[in-house]
Coordinates of C-alpha atoms in Angstrom, one line a residue:
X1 CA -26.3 33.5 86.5
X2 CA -26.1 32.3 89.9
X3 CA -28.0 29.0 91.1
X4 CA -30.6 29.7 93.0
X5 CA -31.8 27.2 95.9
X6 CA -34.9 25.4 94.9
X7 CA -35.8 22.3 93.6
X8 CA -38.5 20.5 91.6
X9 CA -39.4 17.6 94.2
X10 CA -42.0 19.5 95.6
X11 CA -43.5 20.8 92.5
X12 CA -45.3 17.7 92.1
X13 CA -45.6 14.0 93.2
X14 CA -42.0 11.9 92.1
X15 CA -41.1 8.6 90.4
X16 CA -41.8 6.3 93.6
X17 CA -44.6 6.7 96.2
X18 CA -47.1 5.2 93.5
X19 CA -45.3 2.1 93.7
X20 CA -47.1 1.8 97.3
X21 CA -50.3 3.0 96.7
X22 CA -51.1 2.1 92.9
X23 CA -53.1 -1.1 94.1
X24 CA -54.9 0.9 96.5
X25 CA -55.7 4.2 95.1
X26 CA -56.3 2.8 91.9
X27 CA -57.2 6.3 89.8
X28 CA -55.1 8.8 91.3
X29 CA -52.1 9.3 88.9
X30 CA -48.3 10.8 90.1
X31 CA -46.3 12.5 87.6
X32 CA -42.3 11.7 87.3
X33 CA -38.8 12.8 86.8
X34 CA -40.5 15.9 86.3
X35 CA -38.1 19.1 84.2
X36 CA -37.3 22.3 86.9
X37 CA -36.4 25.7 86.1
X38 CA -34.2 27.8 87.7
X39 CA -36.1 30.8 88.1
X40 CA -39.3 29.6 89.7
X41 CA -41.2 26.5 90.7
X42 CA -45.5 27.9 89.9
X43 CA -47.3 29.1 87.6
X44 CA -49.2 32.4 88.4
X45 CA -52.8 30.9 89.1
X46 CA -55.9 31.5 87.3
X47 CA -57.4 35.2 87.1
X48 CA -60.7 36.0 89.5
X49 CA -63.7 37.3 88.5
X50 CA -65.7 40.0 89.8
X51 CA -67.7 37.7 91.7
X52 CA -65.0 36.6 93.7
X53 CA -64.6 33.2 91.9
X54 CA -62.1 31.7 89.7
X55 CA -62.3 31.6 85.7
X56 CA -62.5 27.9 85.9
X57 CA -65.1 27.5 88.5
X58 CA -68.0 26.4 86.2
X59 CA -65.8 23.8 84.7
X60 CA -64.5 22.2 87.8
X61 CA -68.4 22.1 89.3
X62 CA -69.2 20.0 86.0
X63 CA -65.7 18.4 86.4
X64 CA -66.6 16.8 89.6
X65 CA -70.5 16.0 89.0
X66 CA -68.9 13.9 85.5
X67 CA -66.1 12.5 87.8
X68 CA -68.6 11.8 91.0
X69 CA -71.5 10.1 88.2
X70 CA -68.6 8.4 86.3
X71 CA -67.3 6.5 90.2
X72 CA -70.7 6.0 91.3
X73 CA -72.9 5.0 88.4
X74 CA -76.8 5.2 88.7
X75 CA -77.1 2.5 91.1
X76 CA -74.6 2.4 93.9
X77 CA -73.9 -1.3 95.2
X78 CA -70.7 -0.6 96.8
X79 CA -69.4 -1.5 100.0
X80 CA -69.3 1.5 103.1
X81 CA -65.3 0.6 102.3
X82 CA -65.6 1.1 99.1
X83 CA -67.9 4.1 99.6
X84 CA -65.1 5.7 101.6
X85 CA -62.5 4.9 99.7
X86 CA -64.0 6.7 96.5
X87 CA -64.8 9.4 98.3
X88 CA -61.0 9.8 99.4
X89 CA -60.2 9.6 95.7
X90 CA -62.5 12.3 94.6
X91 CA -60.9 14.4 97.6
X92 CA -57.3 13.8 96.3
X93 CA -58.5 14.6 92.8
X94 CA -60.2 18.0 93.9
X95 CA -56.9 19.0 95.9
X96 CA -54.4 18.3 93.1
X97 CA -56.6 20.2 90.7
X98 CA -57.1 23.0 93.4
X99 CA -53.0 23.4 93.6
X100 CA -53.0 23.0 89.7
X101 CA -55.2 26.4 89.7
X102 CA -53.0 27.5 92.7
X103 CA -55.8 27.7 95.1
X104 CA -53.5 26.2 97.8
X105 CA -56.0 27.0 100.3
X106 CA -58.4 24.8 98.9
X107 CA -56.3 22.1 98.3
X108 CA -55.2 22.2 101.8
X109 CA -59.0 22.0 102.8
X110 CA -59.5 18.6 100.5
X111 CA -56.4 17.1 101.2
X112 CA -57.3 17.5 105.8
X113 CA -60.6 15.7 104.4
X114 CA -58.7 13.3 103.1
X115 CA -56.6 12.6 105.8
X116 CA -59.3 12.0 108.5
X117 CA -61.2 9.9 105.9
X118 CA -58.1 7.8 105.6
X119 CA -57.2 7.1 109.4
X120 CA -61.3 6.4 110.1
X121 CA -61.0 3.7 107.6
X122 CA -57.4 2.5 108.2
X123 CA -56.2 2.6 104.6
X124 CA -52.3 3.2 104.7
X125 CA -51.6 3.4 101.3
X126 CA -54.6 6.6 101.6
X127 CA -52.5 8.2 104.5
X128 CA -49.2 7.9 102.5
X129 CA -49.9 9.6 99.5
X130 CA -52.3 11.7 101.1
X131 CA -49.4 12.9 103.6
X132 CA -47.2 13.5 100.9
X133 CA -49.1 15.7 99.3
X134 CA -49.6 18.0 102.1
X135 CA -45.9 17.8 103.0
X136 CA -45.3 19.2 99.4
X137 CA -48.0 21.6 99.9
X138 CA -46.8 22.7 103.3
X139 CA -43.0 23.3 100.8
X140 CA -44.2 25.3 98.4
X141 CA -45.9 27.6 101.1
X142 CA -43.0 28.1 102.9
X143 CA -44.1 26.1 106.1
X144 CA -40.9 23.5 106.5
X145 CA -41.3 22.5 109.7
X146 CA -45.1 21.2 108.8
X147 CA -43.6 20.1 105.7
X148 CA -40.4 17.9 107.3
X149 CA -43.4 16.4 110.3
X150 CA -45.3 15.2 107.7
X151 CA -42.7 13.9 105.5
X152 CA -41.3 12.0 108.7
X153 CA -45.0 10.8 109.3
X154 CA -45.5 9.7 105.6
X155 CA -42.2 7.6 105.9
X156 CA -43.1 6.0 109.6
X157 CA -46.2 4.6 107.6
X158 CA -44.3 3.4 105.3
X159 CA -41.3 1.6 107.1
X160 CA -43.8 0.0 109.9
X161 CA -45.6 -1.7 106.5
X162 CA -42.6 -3.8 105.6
X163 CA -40.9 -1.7 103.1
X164 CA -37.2 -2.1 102.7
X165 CA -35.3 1.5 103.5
X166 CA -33.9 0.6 100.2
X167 CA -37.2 0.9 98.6
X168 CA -37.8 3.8 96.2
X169 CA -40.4 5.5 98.2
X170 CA -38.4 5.1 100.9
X171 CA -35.7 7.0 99.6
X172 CA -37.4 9.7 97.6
X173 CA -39.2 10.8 100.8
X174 CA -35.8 10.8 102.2
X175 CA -34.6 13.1 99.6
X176 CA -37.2 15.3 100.3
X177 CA -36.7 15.7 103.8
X178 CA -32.7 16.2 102.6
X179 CA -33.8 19.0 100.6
X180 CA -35.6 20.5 103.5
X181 CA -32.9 20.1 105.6
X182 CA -30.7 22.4 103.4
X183 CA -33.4 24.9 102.7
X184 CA -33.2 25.0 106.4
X185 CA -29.5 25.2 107.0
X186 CA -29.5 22.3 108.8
X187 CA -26.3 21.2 107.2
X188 CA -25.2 18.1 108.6
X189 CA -28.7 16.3 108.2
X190 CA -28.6 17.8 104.8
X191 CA -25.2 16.0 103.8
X192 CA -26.4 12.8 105.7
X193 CA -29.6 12.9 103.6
X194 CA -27.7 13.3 100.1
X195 CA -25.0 10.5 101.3
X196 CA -28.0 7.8 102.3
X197 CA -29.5 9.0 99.0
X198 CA -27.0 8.1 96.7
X199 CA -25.2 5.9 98.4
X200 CA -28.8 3.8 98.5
X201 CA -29.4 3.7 95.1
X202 CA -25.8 3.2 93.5
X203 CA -25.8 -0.1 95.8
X204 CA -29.3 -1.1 94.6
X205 CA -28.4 -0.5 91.0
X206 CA -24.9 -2.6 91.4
X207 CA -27.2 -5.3 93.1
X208 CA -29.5 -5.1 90.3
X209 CA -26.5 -5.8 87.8
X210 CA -26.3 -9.7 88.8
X211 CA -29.9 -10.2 88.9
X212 CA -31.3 -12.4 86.3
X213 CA -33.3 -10.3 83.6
X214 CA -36.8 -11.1 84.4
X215 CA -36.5 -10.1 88.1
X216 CA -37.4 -6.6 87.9
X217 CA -39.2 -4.7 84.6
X218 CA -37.5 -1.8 83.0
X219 CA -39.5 0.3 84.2
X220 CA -38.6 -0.2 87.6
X221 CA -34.9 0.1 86.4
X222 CA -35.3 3.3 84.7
X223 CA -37.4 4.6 87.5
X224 CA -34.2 3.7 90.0
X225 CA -31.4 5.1 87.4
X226 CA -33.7 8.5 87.6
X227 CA -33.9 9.0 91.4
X228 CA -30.4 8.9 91.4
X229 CA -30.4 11.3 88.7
X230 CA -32.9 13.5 90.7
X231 CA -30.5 13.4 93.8
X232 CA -27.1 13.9 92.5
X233 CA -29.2 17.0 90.7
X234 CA -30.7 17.9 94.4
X235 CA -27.0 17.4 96.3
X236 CA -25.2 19.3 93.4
X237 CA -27.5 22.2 94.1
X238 CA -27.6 22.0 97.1
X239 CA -23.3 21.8 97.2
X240 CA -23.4 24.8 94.6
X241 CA -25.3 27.1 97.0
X242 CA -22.1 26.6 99.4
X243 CA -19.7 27.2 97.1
X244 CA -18.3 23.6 96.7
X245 CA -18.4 23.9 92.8
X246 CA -16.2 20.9 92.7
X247 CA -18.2 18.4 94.3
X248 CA -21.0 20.1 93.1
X249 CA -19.4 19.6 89.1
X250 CA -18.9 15.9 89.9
X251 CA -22.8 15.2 90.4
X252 CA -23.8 17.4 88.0
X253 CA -22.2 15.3 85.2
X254 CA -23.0 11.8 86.8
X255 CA -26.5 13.2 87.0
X256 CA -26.4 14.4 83.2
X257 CA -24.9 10.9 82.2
X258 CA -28.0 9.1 83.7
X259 CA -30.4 11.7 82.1
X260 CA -28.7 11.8 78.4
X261 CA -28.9 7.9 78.6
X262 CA -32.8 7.5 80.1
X263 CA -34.2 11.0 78.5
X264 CA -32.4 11.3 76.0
X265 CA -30.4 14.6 74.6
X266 CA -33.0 17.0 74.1
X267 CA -35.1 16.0 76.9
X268 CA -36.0 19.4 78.9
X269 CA -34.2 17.9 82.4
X270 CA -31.2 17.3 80.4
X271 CA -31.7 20.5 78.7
X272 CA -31.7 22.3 82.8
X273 CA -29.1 20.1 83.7
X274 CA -26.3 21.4 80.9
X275 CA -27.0 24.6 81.7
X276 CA -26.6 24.6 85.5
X277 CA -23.4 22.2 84.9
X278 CA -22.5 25.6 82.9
X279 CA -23.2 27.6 85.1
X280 CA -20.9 26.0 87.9
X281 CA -18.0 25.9 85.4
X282 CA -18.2 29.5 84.8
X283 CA -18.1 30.4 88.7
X284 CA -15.1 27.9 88.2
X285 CA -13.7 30.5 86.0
X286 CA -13.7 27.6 83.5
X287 CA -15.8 30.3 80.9
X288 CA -14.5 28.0 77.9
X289 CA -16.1 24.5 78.7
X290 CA -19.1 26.1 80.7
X291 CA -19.7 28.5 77.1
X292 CA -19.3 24.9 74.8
X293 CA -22.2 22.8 77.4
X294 CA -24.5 26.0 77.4
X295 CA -24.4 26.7 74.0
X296 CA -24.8 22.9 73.3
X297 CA -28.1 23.1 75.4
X298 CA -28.8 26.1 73.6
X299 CA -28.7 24.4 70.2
X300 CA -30.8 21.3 71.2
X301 CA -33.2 23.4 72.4
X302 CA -33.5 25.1 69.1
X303 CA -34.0 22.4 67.4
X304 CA -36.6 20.7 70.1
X305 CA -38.7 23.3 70.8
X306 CA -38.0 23.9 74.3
X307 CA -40.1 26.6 75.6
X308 CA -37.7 27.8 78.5
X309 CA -35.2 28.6 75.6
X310 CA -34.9 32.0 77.0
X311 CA -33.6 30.8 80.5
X312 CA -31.0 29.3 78.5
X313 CA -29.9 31.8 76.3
X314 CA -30.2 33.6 79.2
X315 CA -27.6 31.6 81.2
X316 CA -25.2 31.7 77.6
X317 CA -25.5 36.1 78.0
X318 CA -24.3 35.7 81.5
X319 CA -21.1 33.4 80.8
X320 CA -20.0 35.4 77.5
X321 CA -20.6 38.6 79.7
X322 CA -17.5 36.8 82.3
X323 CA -15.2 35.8 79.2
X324 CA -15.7 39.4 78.0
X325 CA -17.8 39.0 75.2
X326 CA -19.8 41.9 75.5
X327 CA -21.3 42.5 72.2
X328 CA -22.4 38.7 71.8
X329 CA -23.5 38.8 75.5
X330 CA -26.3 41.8 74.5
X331 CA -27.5 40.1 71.7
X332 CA -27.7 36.7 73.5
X333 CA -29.9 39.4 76.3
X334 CA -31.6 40.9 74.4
X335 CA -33.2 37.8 72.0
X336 CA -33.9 36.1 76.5
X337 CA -35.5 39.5 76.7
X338 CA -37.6 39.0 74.2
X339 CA -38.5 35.7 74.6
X340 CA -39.4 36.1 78.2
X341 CA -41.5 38.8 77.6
X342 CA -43.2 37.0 75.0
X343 CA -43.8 33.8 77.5
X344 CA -44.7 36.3 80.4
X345 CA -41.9 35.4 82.2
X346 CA -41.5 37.9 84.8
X347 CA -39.2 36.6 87.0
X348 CA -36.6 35.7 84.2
X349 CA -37.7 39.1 82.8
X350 CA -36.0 41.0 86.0
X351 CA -33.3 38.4 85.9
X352 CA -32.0 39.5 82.1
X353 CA -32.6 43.0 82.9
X354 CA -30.2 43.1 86.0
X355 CA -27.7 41.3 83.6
X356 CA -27.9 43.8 81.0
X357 CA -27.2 46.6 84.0
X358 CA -24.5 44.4 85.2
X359 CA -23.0 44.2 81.4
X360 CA -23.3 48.2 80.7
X361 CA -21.2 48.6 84.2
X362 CA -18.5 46.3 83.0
X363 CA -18.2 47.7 80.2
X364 CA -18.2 51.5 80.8
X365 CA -15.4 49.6 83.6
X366 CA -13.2 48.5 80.6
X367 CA -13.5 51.6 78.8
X368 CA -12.3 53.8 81.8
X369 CA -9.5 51.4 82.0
X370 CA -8.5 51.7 78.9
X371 CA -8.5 55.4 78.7
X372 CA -6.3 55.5 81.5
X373 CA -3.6 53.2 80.7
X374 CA -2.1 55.6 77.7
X375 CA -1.6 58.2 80.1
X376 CA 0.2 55.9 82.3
X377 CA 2.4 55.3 80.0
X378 CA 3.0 58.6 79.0

């Protein structure tokens, strides 16, 4: 199967904006090195009821009266700073559960709120995060020019504070707008983005080498070691979509290196990431080694548990459908099939379905072939 252009940054929060604002919005978490899928980057959101709200509508009412009694207390002694701050929390909170349900709208609401409550009060780290989120927002809606102004804002307020463009903020927000830029087609920013990217990070990490051991905590290390990971992933996709499989080969197994050593084998990213490294291969025409690291990532996945084992089995149909394999590439199908029916997987669903049509024309194409070459001889 062909890789398709999208990537996980925008899915959620990444590994390095909290590193700005964890001191000043002390409650609001940010997931990290987060696993992405090929076939699609939401969830389908809650169902509605007949009275035009959602199923979880009564929960997130008594979600936010525990959450607003739990900040506030009986007695509220707080400062009009602190007032406002807390109320910019709860804000955040109600707009990253809002796109969790995928009531964007919402979200979008909360997180404007947000913003103006930030700028009154002059809290940076507020507008930073807060921006962020709306950027990623403004991605996953398809709006990339909002998305690229407020990734730019975002990263002016965090460059005029002091931080180092070597910083890991820095650069993930950078990566970001690198991603946009080749969603966009705007090639040459795209490359430029990837090249600061990496180029960044493999210096920090060399840098980090001669430092004595105590200077910086291993989380901080790991955290640097996987946004490099997460943008050789983003450049080899990004490279893929245009065809340069080489290039695009070469960071997809420096980017597997730094995942199997931080994650771990059967970690789902590492999981994603031996199957796309497959799936270049195999438009390589290198169906041998791209059939041995998707059937690897098929086998670890077994044994983990992954629950996205159909997208690789699915990928594994697809490359022994190219080396000619038909009658394994059905079954390996048909068991995708199955599985992505059972996960309600509809997207992956049309995806092995089209494969199978593809796999019946092939073959009926062999057969008439080789009907035709006795008589040729003849």
């Amino acid at each position: 199967m062909a890789l398709p252009y999208s990537c996980r940054l925008f899915v959620a929060q990444g590994l390095c904006v909290k590193r700005i604002i964890r001191q000043g919005l002390r409650t609001v978490s940010i997931s990290g090195f987060l696993p992405r899928r090929p076939f699609h980057l939401c969830r389908n959101p809650p169902s509605v009821n007949d009275a035009g709200g959602s199923e979880h509508t009564g929960y997130r009412v008594t979600l936010w009266t525990a959450v607003a009694f739990s900040l506030f207390g009986s007695t509220d002694d707080r400062t009009d700073a602190q007032k406002m701050e807390d109320e910019i929390i709860l804000l955040l909170k109600k707009a990253k559960y809002s796109m969790m349900l995928g009531e964007l709208d919402a979200a979008n609401g909360f997180l404007h709120k947000a913003v103006r409550l930030a700028h009154q009060s002059h809290n940076n780290d507020a507008i930073i995060y807060t921006y962020t989120l709306m950027a990623n927002l403004a991605f996953i809606q398809g709006e990339l020019d909002n998305a690229e102004k407020l990734f730019k804002a975002a990263l002016s307020f965090v460059l005029s504070g002091g931080t180092p463009q070597d910083d890991n903020a820095v650069i993930e927000m950078s990566l970001k707008l690198a991603s946009i830029y080749a969603t966009q087609n705007k090639n040459e920013l795209a490359e430029h983005g990837f090249q600061f990217c990496t180029e960044s990070l493999e210096a920090k990490l060399e840098k980090q080498k001669d430092l004595p051991p105590d200077t910086i905590s291993e989380e901080e290390r790991k955290d640097t070691r996987l946004l490099l990971g997460l943008s050789l992933d983003a450049r080899a996709r990004y490279l893929a979509s245009s065809r340069r499989f080489t290039g695009a080969c070469r960071d997809y197994r420096h980017a597997l290196q730094i995942c199997q050593e931080e994650q771990g084998e059967a970690h789902p990213q590492t999981l994603v990431l031996m199957s796309d490294l497959a799936t270049v291969l195999d438009l390589q025409g290198k169906h041998d080694e791209a059939l041995a690291q998707v059937k690897k990532a098929v086998e670890l996945g077994h044994a983990a548990g992954y629950p996205e084992q159909h997208v690789l089995l699915g990928n594994m149909a697809g490359i022994l459908m190219h080396k000619g394999e038909f009658e394994e590439s059905v079954k390996m199908y048909e068991e995708a099939l199955a599985l992505a029916k059972a996960a309600g997987d509809v997207e992956a669903v049309e995806q092995f379905e089209e494969g199978l049509k593809e796999l019946r024309r092939r073959r009926e194409e062999k057969e008439q072939s080789s009907y035709k070459e006795p008589s040729l001889e003849q």
